[in-house]
Short mmCIF file of C-alpha atoms in Angstrom, two decimals:
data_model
loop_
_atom_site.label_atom_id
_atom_site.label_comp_id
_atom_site.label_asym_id
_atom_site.label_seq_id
_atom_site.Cartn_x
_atom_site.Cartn_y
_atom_site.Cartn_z
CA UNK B 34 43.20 190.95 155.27
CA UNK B 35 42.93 187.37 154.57
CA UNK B 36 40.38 185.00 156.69
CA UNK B 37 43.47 182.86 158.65
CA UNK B 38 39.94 180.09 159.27
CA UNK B 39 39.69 179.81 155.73
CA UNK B 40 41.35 176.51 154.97
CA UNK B 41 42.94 176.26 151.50
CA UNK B 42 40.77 173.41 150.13
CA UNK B 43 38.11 176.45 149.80
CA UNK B 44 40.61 178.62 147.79
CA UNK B 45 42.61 176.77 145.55
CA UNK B 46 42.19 174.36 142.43
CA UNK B 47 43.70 171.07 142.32
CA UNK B 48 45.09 168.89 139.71
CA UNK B 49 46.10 164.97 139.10
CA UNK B 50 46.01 162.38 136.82
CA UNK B 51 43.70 160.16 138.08
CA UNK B 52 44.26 156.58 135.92
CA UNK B 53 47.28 154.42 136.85
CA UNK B 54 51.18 155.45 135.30
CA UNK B 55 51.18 154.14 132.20
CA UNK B 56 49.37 153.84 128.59
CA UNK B 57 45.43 152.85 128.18
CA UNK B 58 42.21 153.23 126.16
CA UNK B 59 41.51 155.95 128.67
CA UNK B 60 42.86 158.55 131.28
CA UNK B 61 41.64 161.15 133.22
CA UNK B 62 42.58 164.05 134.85
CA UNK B 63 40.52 165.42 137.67
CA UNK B 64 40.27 168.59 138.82
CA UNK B 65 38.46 170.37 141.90
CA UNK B 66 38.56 173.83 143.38
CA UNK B 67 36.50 176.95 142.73
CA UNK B 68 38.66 177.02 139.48
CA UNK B 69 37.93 173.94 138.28
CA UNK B 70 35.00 175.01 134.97
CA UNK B 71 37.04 177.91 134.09
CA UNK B 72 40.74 175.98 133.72
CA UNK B 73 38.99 173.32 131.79
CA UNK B 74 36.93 175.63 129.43
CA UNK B 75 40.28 177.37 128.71
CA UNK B 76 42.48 174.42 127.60
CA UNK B 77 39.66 172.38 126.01
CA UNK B 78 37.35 172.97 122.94
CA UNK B 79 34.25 172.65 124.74
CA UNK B 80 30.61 174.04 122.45
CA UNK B 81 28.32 173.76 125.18
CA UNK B 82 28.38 174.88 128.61
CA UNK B 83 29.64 172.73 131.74
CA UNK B 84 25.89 171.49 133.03
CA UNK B 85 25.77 169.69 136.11
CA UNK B 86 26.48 165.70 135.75
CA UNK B 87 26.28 165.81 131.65
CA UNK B 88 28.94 164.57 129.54
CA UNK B 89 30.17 166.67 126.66
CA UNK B 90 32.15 165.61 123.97
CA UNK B 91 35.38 168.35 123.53
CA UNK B 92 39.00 168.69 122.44
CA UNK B 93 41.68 169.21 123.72
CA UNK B 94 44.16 172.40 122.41
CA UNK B 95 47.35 172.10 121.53
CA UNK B 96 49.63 174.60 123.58
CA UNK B 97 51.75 175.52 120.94
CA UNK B 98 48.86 176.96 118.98
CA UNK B 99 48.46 180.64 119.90
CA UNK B 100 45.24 181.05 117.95
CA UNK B 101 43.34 178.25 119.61
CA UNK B 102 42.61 176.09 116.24
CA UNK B 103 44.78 173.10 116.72
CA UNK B 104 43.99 170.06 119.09
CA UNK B 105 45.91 167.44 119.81
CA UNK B 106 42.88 164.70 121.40
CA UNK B 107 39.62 164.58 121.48
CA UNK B 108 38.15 164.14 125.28
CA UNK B 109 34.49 164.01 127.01
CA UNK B 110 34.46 166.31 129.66
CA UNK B 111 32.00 166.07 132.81
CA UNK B 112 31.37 168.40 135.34
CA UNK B 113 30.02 168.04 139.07
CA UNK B 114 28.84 171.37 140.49
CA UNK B 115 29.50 172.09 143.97
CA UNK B 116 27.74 171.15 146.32
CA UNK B 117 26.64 167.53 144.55
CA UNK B 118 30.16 166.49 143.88
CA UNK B 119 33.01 163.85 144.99
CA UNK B 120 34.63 166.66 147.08
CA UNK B 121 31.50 168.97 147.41
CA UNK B 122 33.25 171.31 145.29
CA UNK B 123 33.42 172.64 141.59
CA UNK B 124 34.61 168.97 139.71
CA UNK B 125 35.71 168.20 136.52
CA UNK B 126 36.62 164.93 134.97
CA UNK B 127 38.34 165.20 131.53
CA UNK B 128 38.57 161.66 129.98
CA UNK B 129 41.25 161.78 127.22
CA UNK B 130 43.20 159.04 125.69
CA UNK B 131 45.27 157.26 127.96
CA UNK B 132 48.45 158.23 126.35
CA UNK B 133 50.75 160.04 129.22
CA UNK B 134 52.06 162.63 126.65
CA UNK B 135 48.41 163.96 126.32
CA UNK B 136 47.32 163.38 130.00
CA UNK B 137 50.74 165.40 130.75
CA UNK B 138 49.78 167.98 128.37
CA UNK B 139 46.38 168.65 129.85
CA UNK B 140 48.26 168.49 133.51
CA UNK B 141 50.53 171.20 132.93
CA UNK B 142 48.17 173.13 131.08
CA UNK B 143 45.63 173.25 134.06
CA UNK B 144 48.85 174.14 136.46
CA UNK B 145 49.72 177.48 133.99
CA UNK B 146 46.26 178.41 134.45
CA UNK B 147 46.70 177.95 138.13
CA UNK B 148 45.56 174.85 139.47
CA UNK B 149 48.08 173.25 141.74
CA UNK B 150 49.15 169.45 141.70
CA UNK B 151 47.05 167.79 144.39
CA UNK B 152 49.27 165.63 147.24
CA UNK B 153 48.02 162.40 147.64
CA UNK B 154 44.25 161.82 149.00
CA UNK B 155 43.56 165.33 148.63
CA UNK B 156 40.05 164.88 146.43
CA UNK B 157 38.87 162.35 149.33
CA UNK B 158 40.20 164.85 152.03
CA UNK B 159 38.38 167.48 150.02
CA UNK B 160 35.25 165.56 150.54
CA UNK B 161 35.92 164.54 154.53
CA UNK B 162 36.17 167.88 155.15
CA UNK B 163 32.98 169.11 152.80
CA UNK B 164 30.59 166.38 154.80
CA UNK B 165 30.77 163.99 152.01
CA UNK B 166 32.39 160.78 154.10
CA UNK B 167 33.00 160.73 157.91
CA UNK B 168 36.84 159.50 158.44
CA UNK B 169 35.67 155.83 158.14
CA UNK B 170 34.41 156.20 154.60
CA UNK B 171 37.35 157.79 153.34
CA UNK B 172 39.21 154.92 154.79
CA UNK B 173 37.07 152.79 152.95
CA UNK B 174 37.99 154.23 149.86
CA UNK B 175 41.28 153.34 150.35
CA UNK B 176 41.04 149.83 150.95
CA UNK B 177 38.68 149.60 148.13
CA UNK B 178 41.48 150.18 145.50
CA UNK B 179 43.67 147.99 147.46
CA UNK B 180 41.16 145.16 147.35
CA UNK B 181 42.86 141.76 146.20
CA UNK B 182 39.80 139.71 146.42
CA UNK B 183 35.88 139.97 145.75
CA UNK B 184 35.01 139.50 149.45
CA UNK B 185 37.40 142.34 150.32
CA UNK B 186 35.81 145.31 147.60
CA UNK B 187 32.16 143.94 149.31
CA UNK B 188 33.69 144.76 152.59
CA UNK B 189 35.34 148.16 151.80
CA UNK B 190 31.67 148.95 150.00
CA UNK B 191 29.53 148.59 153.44
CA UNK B 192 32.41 150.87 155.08
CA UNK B 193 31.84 153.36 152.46
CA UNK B 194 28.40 153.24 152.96
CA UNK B 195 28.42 153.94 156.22
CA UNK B 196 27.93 150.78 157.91
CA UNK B 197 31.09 151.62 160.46
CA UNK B 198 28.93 154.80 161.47
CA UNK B 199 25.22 153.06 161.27
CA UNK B 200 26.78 150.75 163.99
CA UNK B 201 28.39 153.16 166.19
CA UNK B 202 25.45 155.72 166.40
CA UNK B 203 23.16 153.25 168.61
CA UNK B 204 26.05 153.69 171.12
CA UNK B 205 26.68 157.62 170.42
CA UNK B 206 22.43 158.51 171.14
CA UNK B 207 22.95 156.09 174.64
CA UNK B 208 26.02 158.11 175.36
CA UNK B 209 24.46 161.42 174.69
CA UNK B 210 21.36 160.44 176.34
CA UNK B 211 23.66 159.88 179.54
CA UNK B 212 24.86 162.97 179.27
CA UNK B 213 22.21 164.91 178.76
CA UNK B 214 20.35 163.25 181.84
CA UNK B 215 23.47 163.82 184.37
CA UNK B 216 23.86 167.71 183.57
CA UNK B 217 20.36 167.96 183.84
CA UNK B 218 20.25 166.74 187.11
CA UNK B 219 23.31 169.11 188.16
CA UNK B 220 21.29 172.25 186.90
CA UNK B 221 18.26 171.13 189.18
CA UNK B 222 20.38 170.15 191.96
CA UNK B 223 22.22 173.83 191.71
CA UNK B 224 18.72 175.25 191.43
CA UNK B 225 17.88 173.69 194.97
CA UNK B 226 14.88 172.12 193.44
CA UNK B 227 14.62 169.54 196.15
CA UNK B 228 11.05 168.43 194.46
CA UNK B 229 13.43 166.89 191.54
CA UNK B 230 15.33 163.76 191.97
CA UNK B 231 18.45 163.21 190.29
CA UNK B 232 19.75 160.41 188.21
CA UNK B 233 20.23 157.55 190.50
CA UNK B 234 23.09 155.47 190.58
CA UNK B 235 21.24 151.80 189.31
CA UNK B 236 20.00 153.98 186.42
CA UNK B 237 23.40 155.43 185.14
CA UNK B 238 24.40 152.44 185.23
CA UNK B 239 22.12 150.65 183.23
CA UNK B 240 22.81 153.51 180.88
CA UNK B 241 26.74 153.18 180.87
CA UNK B 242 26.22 149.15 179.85
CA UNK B 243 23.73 150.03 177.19
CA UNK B 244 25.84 152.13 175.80
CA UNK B 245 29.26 149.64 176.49
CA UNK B 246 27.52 146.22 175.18
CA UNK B 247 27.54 146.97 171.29
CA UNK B 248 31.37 149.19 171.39
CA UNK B 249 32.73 146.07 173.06
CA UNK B 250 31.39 143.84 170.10
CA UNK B 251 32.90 146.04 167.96
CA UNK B 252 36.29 146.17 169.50
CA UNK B 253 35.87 142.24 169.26
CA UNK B 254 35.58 142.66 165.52
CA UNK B 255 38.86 143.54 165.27
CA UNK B 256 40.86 140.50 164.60
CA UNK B 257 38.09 139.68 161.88
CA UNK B 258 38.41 143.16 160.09
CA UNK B 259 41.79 143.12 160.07
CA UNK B 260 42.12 139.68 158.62
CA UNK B 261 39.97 140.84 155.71
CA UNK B 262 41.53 143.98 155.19
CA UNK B 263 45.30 142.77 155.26
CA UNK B 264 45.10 139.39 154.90
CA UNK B 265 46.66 136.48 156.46
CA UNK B 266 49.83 134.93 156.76
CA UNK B 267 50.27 130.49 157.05
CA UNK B 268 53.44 128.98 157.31
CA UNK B 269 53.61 125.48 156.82
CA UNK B 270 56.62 123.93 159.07
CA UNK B 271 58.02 120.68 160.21
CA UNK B 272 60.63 118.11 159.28
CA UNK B 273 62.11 117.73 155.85
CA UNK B 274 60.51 115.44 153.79
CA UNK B 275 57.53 115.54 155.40
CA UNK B 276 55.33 116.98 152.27
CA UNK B 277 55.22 120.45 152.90
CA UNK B 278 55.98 121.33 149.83
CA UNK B 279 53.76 118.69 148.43
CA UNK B 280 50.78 120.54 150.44
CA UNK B 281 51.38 123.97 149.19
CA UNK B 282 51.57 123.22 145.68
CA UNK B 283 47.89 121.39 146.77
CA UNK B 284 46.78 124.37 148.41
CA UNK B 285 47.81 126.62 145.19
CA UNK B 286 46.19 123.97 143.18
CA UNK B 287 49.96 124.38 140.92
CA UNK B 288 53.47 123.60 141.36
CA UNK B 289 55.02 126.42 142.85
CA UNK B 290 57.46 124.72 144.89
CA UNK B 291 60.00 122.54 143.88
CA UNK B 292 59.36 118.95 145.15
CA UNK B 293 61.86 115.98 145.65
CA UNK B 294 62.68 112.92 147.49
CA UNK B 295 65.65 114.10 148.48
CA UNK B 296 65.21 115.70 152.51
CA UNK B 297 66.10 119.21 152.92
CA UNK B 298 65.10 120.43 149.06
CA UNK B 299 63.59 123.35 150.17
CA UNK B 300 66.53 125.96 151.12
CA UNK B 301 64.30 128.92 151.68
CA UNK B 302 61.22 130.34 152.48
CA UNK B 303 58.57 130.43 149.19
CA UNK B 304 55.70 132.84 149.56
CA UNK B 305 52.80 132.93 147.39
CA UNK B 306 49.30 134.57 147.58
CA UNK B 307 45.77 133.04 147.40
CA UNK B 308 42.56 133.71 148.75
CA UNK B 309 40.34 131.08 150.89
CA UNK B 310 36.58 132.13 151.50
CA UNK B 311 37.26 135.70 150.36
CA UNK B 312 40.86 135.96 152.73
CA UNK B 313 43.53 137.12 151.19
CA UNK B 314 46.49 134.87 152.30
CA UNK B 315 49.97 135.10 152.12
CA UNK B 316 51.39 130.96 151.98
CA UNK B 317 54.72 130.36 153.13
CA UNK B 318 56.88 126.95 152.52
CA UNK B 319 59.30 126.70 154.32
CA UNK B 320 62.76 124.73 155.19
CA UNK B 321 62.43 121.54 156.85
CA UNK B 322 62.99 121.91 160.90
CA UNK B 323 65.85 119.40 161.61
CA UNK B 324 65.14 117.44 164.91
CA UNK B 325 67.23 115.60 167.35
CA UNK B 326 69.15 112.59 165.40
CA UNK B 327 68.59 114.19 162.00
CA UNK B 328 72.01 114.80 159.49
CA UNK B 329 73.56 118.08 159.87
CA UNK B 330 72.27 120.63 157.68
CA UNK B 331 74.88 122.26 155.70
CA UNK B 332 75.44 126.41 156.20
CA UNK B 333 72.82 127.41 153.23
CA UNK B 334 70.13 125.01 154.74
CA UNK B 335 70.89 126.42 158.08
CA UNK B 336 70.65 129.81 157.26
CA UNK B 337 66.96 128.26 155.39
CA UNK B 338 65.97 127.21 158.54
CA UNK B 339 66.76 130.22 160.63
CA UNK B 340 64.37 132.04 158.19
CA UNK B 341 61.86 129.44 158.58
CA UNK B 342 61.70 130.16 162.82
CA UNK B 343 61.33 133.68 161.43
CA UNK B 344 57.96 133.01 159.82
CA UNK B 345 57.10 130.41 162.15
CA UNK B 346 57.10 133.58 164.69
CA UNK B 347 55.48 136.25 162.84
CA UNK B 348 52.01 133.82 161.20
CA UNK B 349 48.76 133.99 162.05
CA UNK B 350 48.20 130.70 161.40
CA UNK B 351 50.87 128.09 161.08
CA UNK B 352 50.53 124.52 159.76
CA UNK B 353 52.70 121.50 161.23
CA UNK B 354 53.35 119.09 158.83
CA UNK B 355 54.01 115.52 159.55
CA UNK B 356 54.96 112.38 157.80
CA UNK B 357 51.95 110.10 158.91
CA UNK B 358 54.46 106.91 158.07
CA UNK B 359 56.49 107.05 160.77
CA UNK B 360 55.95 108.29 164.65
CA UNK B 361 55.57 111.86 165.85
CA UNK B 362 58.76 112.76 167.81
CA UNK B 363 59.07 113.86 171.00
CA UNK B 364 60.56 117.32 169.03
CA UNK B 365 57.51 117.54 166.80
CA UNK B 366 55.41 117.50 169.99
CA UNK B 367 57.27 120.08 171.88
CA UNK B 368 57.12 122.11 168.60
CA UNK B 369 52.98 121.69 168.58
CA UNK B 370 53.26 122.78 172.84
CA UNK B 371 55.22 125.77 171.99
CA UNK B 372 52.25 126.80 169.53
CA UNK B 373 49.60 126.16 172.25
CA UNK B 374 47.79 129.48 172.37
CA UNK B 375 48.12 130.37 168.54
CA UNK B 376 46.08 129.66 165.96
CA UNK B 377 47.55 125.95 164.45
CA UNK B 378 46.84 123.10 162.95
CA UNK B 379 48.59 119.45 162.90
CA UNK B 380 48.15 117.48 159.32
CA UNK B 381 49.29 114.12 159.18
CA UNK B 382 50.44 113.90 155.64
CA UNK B 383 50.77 110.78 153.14
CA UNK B 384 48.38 108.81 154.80
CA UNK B 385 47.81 106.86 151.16
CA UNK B 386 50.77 105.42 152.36
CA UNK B 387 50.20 104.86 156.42
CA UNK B 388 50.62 101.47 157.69
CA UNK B 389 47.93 102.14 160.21
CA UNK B 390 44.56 103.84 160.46
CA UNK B 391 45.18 106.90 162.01
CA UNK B 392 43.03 108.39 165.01
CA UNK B 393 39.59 109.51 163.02
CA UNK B 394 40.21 112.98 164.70
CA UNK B 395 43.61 113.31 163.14
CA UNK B 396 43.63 116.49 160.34
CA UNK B 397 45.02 113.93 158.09
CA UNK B 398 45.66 114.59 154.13
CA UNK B 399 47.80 112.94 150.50
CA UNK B 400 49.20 115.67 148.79
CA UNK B 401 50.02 112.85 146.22
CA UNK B 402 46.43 111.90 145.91
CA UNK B 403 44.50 114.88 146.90
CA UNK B 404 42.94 113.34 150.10
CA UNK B 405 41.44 115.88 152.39
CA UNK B 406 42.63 118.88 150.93
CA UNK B 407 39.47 120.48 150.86
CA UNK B 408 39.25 119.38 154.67
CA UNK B 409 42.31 121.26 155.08
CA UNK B 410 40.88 124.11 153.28
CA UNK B 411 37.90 124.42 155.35
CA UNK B 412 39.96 123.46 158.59
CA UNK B 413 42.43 127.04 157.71
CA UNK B 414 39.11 128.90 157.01
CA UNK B 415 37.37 127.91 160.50
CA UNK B 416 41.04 128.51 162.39
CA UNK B 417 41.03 132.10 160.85
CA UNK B 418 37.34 132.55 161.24
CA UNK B 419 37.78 131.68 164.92
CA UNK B 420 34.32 131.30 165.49
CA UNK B 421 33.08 134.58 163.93
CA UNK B 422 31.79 135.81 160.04
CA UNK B 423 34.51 137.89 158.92
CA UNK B 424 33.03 140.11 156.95
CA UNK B 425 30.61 141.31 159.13
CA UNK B 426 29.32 144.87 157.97
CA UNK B 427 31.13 147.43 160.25
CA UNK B 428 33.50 145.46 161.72
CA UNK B 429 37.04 147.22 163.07
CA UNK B 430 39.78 146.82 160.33
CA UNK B 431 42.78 148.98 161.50
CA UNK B 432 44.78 149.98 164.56
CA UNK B 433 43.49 153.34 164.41
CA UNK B 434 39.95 152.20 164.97
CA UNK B 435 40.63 149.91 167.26
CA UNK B 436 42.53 152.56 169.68
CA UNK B 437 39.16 154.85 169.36
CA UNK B 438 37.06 152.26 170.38
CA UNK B 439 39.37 150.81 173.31
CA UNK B 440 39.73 154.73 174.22
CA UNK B 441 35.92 154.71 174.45
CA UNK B 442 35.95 151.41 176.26
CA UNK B 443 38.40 152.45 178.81
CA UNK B 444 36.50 156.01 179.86
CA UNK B 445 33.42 154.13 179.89
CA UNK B 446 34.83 151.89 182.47
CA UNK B 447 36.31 154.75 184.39
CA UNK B 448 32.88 156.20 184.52
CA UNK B 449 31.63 152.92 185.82
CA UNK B 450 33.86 152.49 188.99
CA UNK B 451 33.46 156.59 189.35
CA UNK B 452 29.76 155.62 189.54
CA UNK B 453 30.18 152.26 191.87
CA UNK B 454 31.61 154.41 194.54
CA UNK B 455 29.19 157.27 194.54
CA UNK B 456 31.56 160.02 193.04
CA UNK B 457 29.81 162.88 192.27
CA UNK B 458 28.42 163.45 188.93
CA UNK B 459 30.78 166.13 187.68
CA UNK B 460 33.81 163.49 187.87
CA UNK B 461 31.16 160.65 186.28
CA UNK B 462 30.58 163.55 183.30
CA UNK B 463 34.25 164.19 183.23
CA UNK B 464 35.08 160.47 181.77
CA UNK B 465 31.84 160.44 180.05
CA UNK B 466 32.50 163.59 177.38
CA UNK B 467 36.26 161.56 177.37
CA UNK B 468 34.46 158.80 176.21
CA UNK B 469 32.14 160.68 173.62
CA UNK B 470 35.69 162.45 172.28
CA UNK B 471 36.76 159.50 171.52
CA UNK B 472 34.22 157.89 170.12
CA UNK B 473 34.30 161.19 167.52
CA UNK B 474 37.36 160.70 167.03
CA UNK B 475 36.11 156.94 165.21
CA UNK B 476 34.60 159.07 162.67
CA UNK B 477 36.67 161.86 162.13
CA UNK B 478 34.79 164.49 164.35
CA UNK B 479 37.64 165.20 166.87
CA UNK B 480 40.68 163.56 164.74
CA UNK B 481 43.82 166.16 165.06
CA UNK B 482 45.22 167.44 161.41
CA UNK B 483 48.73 165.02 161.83
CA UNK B 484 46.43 162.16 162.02
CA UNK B 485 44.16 163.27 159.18
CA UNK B 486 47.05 163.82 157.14
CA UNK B 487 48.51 161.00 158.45
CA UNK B 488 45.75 158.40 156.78
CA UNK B 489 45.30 160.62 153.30
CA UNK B 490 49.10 160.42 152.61
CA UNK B 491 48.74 156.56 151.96
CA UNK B 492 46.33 157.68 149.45
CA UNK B 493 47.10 157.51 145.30
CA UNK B 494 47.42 160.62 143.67
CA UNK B 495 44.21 161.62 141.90
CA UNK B 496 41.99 160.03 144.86
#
């Protein structure tokens, strides 16, 4: 009778084409299971044996041949032996030509000799569940592929090296410690040793805030993280003609947006990406904001402007653009009032044309000339930095995370006030193993499968 524990990562052989859809110098297909050596030994030409870690130059047979002499590519093959592999089991890497009618070949070769095409994130759930990566790491992985800038793969390479977990396990030992201490206590107390004093109430406290200081700097990382890991988005609003257009192109350092002296050029929003002190952002132009007294906009810049309250709503950061030659309105203040709160800025543009010295406070720039754009630059980068490094080893970067932590946060708390009013130490342990469940959880060490399969699915196939 089969084991019903045995999961089928320990049974079965998986498959994929690990190199991106499409033709190359070089692709691979990847294979893990128990399976793995004796599939590839069977559709390649291989004269040595599959050592551990050693590259060996083979070729790969042509299907159609019955007697085994034809290839159709030559390939290196390298094999990881379990247990010092990717997914801590049997691995092989065949590196072919990147042409997808060999790559396919070699696919549905390995699937006729029973290897089964792997769903997405399978290898890196492989390895999750072998000990290789705590949940983290394997996240990690993930956003290192999806890295758009240099700042962002440095990031994603602390994560996978453990940073997020080097960080938490301060708190973890203070949590266990706790622990450890309180049900100590109850076993004396049971065993009516009245020469043994329990845990007192100033010392579990201290304990509970040595253990809550560092989570709730992490759970203020979060803002930071996330900015790295998804980016940013900055709209740039405010009447027409006042240069906003003018100031992305700066801000691009190209002209992306079409630029006249006519008001109201811009019909539409116009996204483009770029990356500011290792932040991926997303730049939005958008249609001037008519105010009280301007023309009517006709129906196509109406529906322009519509869109532009859209994305005026949903940035991180938004930029108000005005024309420095004439006076701010009483509707270009209310619009600045109604951003009190969220991150902002106000930039007095064309000041190479001002009649008057503006106030030496003023954010003020020339997208004609190129006067303070780098002022700008670093005034975005300090708005989005809000005071803190973003890329700050260990730092929360997804809503996942940031619910494990804030779970954590809340028990601890509950513990707290449990303690504060001289509940007895069962209901203090009670919130305390809560909060140690879901501080697991962080890592991977309590997730439930629907989560775990859940964060692989966003995975490539092959990783």
């Amino acid at each position: 009778m089969a084991d019903s524990n045995i999961n089928p990562w320990q049974t079965d052989t998986i498959v994929a084409v690990s190199t991106p859809p499409g033709r190359g110098g070089i692709g691979i297909v990847r294979l893990s299971g128990p399976q793995s050596v004796f599939i590839a030994r069977h559709l390649l030409r291989i004269v040595a044996p599959l050592d551990h870690a050693h590259a060996h130059f083979a070729r790969v047979l042509d299907p159609d041949d019955a007697t085994k002499a034809a290839t159709i590519d030559d390939a290196i093959v390298t094999a990881f032996l379990a247990p010092q592999s990717y997914t801590g089991e049997d691995l092989v890497e065949i590196a072919a030509h990147g042409s997808p009618v060999v790559l396919d070949v070699i696919l549905q070769q390995a699937l006729a000799l029973g290897a089964r095409l792997a769903n997405a994130g399978e290898f890196t759930q492989r390895a999750f569940h072998s000990g290789k990566l705590d949940l983290t790491q394997a996240e990690a992985v993930h956003d290192l592929i999806a890295a758009q800038t240099l700042d962002q793969a440095r990031v994603a390479a602390q994560q996978l090296g453990g940073a997020m977990s080097r960080r938490v396990a301060p708190a973890k030992d203070s949590l266990l410690h706790l622990i450890a201490l309180l049900e100590a206590g109850m076993d004396f107390a049971s065993g009516e040793l009245d020469d043994v004093d329990v845990v007192a109430p100033k010392q579990i406290a201290a304990e509970i805030e040595e253990t809550r200081a560092p989570l709730q700097q992490l759970a203020d990382s979060f803002r930071h993280g996330q900015l790295m890991r998804s980016g940013a988005a900055l709209a740039l609003v405010g009447r027409p003609n006042a240069g906003k257009s003018s100031i992305f192109n700066r801000l691009l350092d190209r002209n992306r947006a079409i630029v006249t002296p006519i008001p109201g050029t811009t019909r539409d929003t116009v996204e483009e990406s770029l990356a500011l002190g290792g932040i991926p952002i997303r730049l939005i132009d958008t249609a001037g904001l008519r105010m009280e007294g301007d023309a009517a906009a006709d129906e196509a810049e109406r529906l322009g402007i519509a869109r532009s309250h859209e994305a005026l709503a949903d940035a991180d950061l938004v930029l108000v653009i005005h024309d420095a030659t004439v006076a701010l309105s009483d509707e270009e203040r209310r619009l600045a009032a109604t951003l009190e709160g969220r991150p902002h800025l106000l930039v007095y543009n064309k000041i190479d044309l001002a009649a008057e010295a503006l106030d030496h406070d003023a954010l003020a720039t020339s997208a004609l000339t190129g006067q303070g754009i780098d002022a700008l630059r670093a005034a975005i980068l300090q708005q989005l930095q809000a005071g803190g490094a973003l890329a700050d080893a260990g730092a929360l970067n997804n809503l996942r995370q940031r619910q494990a932590i804030s779970a954590t946060l809340h028990a601890l708390e509950a513990a707290r006030e449990a303690n504060a009013v001289g509940l007895p130490h069962e209901i203090i342990l009670m919130d305390l193993h809560a909060a140690l469940r879901s501080l697991d959880s962080l890592t991977g060490a309590t997730t439930p499968d629907d989560i775990l399969g859940l964060i692989f699915s966003t995975f490539c196939i092959g990783k």
